[in-house]
mmCIF file of C-alpha atoms and ligand atoms in Angstrom:
data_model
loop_
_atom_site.group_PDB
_atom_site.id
_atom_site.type_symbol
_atom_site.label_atom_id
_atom_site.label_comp_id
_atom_site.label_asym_id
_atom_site.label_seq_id
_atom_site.Cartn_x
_atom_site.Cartn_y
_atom_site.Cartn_z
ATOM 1 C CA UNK A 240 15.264 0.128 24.283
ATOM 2 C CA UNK A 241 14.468 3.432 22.578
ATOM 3 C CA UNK A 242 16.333 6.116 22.647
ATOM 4 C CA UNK A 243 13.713 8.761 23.531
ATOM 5 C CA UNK A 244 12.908 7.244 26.685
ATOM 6 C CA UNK A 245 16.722 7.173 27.911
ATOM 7 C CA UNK A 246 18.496 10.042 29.289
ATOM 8 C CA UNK A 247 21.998 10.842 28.076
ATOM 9 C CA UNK A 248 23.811 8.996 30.827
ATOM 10 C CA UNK A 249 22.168 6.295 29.842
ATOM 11 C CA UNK A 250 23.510 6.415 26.655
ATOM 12 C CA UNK A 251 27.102 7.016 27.468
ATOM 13 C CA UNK A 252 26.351 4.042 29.831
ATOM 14 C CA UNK A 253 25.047 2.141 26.447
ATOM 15 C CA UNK A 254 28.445 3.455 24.537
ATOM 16 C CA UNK A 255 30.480 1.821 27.056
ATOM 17 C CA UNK A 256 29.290 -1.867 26.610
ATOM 18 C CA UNK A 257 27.607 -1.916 22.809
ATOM 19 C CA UNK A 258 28.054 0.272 19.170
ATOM 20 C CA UNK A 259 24.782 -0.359 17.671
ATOM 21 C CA UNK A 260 22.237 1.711 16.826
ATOM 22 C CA UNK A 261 18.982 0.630 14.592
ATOM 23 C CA UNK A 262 17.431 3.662 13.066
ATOM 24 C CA UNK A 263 13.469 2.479 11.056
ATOM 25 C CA UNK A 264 12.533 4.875 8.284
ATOM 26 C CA UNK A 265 9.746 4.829 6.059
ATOM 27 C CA UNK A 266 7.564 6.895 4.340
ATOM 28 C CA UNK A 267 4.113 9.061 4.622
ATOM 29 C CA UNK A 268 2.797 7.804 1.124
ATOM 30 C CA UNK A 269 -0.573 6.675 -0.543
ATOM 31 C CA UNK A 270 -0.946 3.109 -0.215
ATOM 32 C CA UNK A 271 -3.944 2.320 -2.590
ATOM 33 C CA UNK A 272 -7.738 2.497 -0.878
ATOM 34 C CA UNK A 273 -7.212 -0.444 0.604
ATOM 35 C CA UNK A 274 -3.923 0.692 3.045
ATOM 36 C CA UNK A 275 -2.745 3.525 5.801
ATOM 37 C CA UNK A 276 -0.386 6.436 4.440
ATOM 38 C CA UNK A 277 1.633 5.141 7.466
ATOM 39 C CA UNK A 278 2.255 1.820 6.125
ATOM 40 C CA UNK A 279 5.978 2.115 5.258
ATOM 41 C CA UNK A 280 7.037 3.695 8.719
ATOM 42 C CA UNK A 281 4.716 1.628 11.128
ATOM 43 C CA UNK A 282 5.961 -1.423 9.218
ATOM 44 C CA UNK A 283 10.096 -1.000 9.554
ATOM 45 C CA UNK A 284 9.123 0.829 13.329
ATOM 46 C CA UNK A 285 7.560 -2.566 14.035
ATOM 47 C CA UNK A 286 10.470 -4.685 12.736
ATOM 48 C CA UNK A 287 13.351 -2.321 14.303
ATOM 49 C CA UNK A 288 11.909 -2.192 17.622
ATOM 50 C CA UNK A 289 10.908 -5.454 18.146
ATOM 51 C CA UNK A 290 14.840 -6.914 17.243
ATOM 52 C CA UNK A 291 15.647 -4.217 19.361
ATOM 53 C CA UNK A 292 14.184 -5.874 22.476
ATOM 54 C CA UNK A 293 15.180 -9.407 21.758
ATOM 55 C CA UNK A 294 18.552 -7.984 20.755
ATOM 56 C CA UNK A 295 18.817 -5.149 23.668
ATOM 57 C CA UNK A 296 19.935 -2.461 21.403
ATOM 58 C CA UNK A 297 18.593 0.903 21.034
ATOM 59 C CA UNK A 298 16.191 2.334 18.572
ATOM 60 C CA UNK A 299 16.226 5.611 17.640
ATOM 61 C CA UNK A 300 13.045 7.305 16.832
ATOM 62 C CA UNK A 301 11.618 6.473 13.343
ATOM 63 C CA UNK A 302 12.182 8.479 10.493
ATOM 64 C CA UNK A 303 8.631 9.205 8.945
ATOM 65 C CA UNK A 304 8.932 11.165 5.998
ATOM 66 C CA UNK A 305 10.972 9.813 3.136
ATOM 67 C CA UNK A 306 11.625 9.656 -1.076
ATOM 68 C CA UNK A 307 8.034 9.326 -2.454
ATOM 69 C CA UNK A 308 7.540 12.083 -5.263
ATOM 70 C CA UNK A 309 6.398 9.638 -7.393
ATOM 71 C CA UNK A 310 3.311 9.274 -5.277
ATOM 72 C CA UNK A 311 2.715 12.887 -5.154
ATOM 73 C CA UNK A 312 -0.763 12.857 -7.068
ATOM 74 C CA UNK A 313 -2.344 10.889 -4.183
ATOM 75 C CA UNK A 314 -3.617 13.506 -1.399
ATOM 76 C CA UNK A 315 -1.936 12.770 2.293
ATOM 77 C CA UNK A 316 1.628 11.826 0.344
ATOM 78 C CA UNK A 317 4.617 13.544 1.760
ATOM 79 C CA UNK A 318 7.799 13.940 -0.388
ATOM 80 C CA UNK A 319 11.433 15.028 0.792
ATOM 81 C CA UNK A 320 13.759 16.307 -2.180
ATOM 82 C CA UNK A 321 16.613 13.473 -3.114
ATOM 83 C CA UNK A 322 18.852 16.367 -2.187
ATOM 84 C CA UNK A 323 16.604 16.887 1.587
ATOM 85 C CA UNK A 324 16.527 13.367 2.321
ATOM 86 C CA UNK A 325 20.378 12.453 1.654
ATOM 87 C CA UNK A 326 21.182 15.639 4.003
ATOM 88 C CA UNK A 327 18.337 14.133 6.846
ATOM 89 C CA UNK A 328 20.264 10.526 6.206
ATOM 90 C CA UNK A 329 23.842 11.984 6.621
ATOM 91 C CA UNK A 330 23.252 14.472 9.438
ATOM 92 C CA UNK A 331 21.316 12.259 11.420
ATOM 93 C CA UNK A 332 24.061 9.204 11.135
ATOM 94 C CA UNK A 333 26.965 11.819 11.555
ATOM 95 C CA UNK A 334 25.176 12.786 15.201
ATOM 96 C CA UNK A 335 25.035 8.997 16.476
ATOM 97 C CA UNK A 336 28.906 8.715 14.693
ATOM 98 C CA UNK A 337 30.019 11.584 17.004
ATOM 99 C CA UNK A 338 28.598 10.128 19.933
ATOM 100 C CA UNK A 339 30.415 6.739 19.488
ATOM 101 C CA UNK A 340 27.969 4.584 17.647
ATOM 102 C CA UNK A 341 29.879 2.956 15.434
ATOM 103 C CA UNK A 342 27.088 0.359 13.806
ATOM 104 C CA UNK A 343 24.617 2.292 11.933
ATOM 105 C CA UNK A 344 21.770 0.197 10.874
ATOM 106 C CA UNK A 345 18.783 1.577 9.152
ATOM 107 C CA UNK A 346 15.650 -0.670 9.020
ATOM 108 C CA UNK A 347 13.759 0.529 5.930
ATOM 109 C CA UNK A 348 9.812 -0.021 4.942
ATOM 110 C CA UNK A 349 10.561 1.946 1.155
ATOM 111 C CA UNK A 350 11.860 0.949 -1.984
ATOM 112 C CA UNK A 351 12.437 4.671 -2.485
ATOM 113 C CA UNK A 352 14.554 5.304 0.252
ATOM 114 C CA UNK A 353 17.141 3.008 -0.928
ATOM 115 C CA UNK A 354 19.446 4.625 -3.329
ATOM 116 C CA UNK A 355 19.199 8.201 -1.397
ATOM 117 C CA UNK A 356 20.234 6.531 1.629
ATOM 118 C CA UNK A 357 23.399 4.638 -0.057
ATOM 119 C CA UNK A 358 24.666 8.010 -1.472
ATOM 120 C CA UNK A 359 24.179 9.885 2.143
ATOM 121 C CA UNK A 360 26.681 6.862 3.171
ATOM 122 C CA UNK A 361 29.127 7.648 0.591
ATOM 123 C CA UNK A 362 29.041 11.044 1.617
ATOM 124 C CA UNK A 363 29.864 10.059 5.315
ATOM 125 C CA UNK A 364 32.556 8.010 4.317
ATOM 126 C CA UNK A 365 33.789 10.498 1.580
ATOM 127 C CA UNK A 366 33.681 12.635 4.678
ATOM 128 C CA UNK A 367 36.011 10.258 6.041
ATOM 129 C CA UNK A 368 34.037 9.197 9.675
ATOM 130 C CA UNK A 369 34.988 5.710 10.774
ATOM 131 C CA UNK A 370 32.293 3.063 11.196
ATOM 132 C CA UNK A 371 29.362 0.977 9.696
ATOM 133 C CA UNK A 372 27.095 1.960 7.438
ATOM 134 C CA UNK A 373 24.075 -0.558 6.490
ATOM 135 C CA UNK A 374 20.648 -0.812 5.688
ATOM 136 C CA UNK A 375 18.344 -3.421 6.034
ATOM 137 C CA UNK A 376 14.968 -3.197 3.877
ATOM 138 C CA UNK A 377 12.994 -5.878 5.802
ATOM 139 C CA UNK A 378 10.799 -6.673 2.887
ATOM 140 C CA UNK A 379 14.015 -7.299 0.651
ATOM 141 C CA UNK A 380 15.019 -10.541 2.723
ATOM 142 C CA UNK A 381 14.566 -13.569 0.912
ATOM 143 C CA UNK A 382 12.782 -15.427 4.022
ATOM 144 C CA UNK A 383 10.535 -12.321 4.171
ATOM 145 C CA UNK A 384 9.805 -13.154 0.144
ATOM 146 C CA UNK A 385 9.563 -17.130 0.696
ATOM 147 C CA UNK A 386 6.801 -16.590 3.398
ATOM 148 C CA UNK A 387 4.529 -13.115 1.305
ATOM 149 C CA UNK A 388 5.204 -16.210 -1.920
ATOM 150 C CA UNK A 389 3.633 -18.905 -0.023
ATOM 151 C CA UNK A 390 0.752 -16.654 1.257
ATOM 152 C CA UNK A 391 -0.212 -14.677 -2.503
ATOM 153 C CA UNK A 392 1.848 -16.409 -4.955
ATOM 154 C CA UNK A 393 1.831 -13.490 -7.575
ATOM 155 C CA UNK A 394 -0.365 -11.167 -5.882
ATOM 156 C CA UNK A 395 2.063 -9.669 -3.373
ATOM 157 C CA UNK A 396 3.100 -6.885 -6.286
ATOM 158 C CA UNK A 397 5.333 -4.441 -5.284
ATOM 159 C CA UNK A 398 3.450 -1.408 -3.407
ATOM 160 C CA UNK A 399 0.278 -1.866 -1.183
ATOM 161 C CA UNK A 400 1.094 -5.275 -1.021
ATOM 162 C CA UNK A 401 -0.998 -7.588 0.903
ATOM 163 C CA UNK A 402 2.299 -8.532 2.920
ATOM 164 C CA UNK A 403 3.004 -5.224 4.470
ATOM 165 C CA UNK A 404 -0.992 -4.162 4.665
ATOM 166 C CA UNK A 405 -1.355 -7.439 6.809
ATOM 167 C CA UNK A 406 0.914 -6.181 9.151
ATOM 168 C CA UNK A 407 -0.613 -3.284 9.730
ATOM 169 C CA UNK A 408 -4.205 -4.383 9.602
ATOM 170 C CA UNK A 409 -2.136 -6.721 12.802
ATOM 171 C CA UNK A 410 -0.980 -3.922 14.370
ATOM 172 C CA UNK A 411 -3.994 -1.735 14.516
ATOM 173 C CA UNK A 412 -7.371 -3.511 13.397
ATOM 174 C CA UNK A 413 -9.343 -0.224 14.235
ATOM 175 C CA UNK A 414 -7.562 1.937 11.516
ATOM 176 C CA UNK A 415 -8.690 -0.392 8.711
ATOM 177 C CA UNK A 416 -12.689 -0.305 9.528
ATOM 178 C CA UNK A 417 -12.832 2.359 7.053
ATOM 179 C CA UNK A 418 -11.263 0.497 4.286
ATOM 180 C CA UNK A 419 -12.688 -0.971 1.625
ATOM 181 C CA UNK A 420 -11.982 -5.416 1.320
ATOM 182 C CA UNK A 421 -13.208 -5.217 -2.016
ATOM 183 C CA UNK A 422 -11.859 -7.419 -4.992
ATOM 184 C CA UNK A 423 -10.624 -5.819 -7.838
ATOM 185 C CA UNK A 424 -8.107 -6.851 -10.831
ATOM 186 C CA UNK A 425 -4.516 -7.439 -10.655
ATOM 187 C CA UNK A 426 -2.461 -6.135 -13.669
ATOM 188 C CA UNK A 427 1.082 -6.772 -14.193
ATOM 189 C CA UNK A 428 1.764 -3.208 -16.418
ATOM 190 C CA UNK A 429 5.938 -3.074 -16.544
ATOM 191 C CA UNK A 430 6.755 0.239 -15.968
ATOM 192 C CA UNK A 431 10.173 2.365 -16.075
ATOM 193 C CA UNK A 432 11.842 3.180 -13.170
ATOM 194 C CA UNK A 433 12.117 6.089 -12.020
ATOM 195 C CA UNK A 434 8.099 7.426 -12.906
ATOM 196 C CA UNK A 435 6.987 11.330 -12.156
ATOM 197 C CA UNK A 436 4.330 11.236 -9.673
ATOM 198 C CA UNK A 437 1.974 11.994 -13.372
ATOM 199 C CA UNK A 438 3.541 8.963 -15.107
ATOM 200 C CA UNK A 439 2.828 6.840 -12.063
ATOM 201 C CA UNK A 440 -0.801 7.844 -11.483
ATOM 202 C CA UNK A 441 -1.574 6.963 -15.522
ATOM 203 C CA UNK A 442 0.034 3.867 -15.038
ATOM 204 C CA UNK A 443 -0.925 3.030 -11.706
ATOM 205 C CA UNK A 444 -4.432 4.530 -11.272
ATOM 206 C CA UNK A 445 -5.548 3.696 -7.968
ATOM 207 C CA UNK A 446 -2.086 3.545 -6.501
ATOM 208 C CA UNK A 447 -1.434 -0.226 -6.367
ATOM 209 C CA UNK A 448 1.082 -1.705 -8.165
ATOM 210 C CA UNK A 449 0.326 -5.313 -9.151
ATOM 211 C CA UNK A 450 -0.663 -5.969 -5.701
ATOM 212 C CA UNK A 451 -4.332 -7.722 -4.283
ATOM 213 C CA UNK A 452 -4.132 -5.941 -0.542
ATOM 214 C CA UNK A 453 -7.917 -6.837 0.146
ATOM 215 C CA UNK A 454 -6.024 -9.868 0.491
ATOM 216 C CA UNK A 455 -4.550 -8.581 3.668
ATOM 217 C CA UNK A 456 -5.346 -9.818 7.265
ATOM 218 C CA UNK A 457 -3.977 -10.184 10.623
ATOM 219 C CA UNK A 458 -3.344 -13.575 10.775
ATOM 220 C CA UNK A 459 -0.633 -12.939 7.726
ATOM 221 C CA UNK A 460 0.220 -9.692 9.484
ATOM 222 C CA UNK A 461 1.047 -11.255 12.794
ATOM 223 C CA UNK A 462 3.318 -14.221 10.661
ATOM 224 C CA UNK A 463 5.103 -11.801 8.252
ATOM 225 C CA UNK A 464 5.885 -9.496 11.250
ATOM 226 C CA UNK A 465 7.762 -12.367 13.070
ATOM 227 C CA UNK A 466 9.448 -13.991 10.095
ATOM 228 C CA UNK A 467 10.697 -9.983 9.431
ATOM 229 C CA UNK A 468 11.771 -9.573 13.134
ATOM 230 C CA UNK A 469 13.906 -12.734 12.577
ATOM 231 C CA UNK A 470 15.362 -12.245 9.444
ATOM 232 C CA UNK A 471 16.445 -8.480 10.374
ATOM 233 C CA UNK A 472 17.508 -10.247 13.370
ATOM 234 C CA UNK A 473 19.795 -12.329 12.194
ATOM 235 C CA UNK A 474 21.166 -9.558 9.508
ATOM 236 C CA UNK A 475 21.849 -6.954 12.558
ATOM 237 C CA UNK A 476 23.443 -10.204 14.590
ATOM 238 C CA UNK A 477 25.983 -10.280 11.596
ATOM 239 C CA UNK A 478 26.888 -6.760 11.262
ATOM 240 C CA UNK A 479 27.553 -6.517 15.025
ATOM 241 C CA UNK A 480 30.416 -9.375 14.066
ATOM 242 C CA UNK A 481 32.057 -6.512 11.588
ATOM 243 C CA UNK A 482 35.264 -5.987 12.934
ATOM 244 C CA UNK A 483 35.816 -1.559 12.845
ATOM 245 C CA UNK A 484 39.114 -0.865 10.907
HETATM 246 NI NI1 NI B 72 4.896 0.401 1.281
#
């Protein structure tokens, strides 16, 4: 259920049965020619909300901006400072903490959301609140990996990947017939991590990043999405075993 279609007695009617909360966040980033800007948000949004039917838990609304200054030289790109984001991350799980949530669960679409959103849980717990803190980046799960392996081998890369551009080609075939399907050349350039948003748009010129998303299609999308549902799935199934100390 989400949480902007309940009222607040409904959610202190929640409170009283379950703890969990599933929170997707994601990004507003270039994602090559071939993919939409939205493809990190509507990608975990897709994932959280769909384990939070099957699982009956709510989902809070998605999270659309995140850590992308590195993809700052492609127009449409929106970047939140480390220092914004961590704040966003903290504030927003201290709220649901205060309420009596006490299973936090981000479902993240972006690499780059990672390490901000680990240090806005150490500052909750150096802030000493009680309950658990976890993330769950859906394309991190190894039988997310197996499956975008199988289906591209070594063209899945690592951003505009034909894995999460399938599932949003699945999700909404109109937004892609203005996007090129064009082949072009993979290259595997190993880069430093972290890039400035110049570094990355010398190395990475048109914004992919050893990826082939013409590959993309919504016959993949509609697969990927439901081996992600069921992997998160099983991941959020665990957590809510976590005893609370
Ligand atoms: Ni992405």
């Amino acid at each position: 259920m989400l949480l902007s279609e309940l009222s607040y007695l409904e959610v202190e009617y929640y409170l009283q049965e379950k703890d969990t909360i599933l929170i997707p966040t994601g990004s507003t980033e270039q994602h090559s020619p071939y993919g939409l800007l939205g493809t990190d948000f509507i990608t975990a949004q897709a994932v959280a909300q769909e384990v939070g039917k099957r699982l009956d838990l709510v989902v809070a609304p998605t999270i659309t901006y995140g850590m992308s200054q590195h993809h700052m030289s492609f127009a449409g790109t929106v970047t939140l400072s480390p220092k914004t984001y961590i704040s966003l991350i903290k504030e927003i799980s201290i709220s649901f903490l205060e309420h009596g949530f006490k299973r936090i669960i981000f479902i993240n679409g972006h690499g780059g959301n990672i390490n901000p959103i680990k240090t806005a849980f150490d500052q909750i717990k150096y802030e000493n609140y009680t309950g658990i803190l976890q993330i769950i980046s859906w394309y991190l799960l190894p039988e997310v990996q197996e499956i975008e392996k199988l289906l591209y081998a070594d063209a899945n890369g690592y951003h505009a990947t034909p894995s999460e551009i399938s599932i949003t080609k699945y999700l909404n075939p109109k937004a892609f017939k203005t996007k090129p399907t064009v082949e072009k050349t993979v290259t595997k350039t190993k880069a430093y991590q972290p890039l400035s948003r110049e570094e990355f748009k010398k190395i990475y010129p048109d914004g992919r990043v050893g990826s082939a998303p013409w590959l993309a299609n919504e016959k993949d999308g509609k697969l990927i999405l439901e081996e992600a549902v069921r992997a998160t799935m099983e991941k959020v199934k665990e957590i809510m075993k976590l005893q609370i100390i």
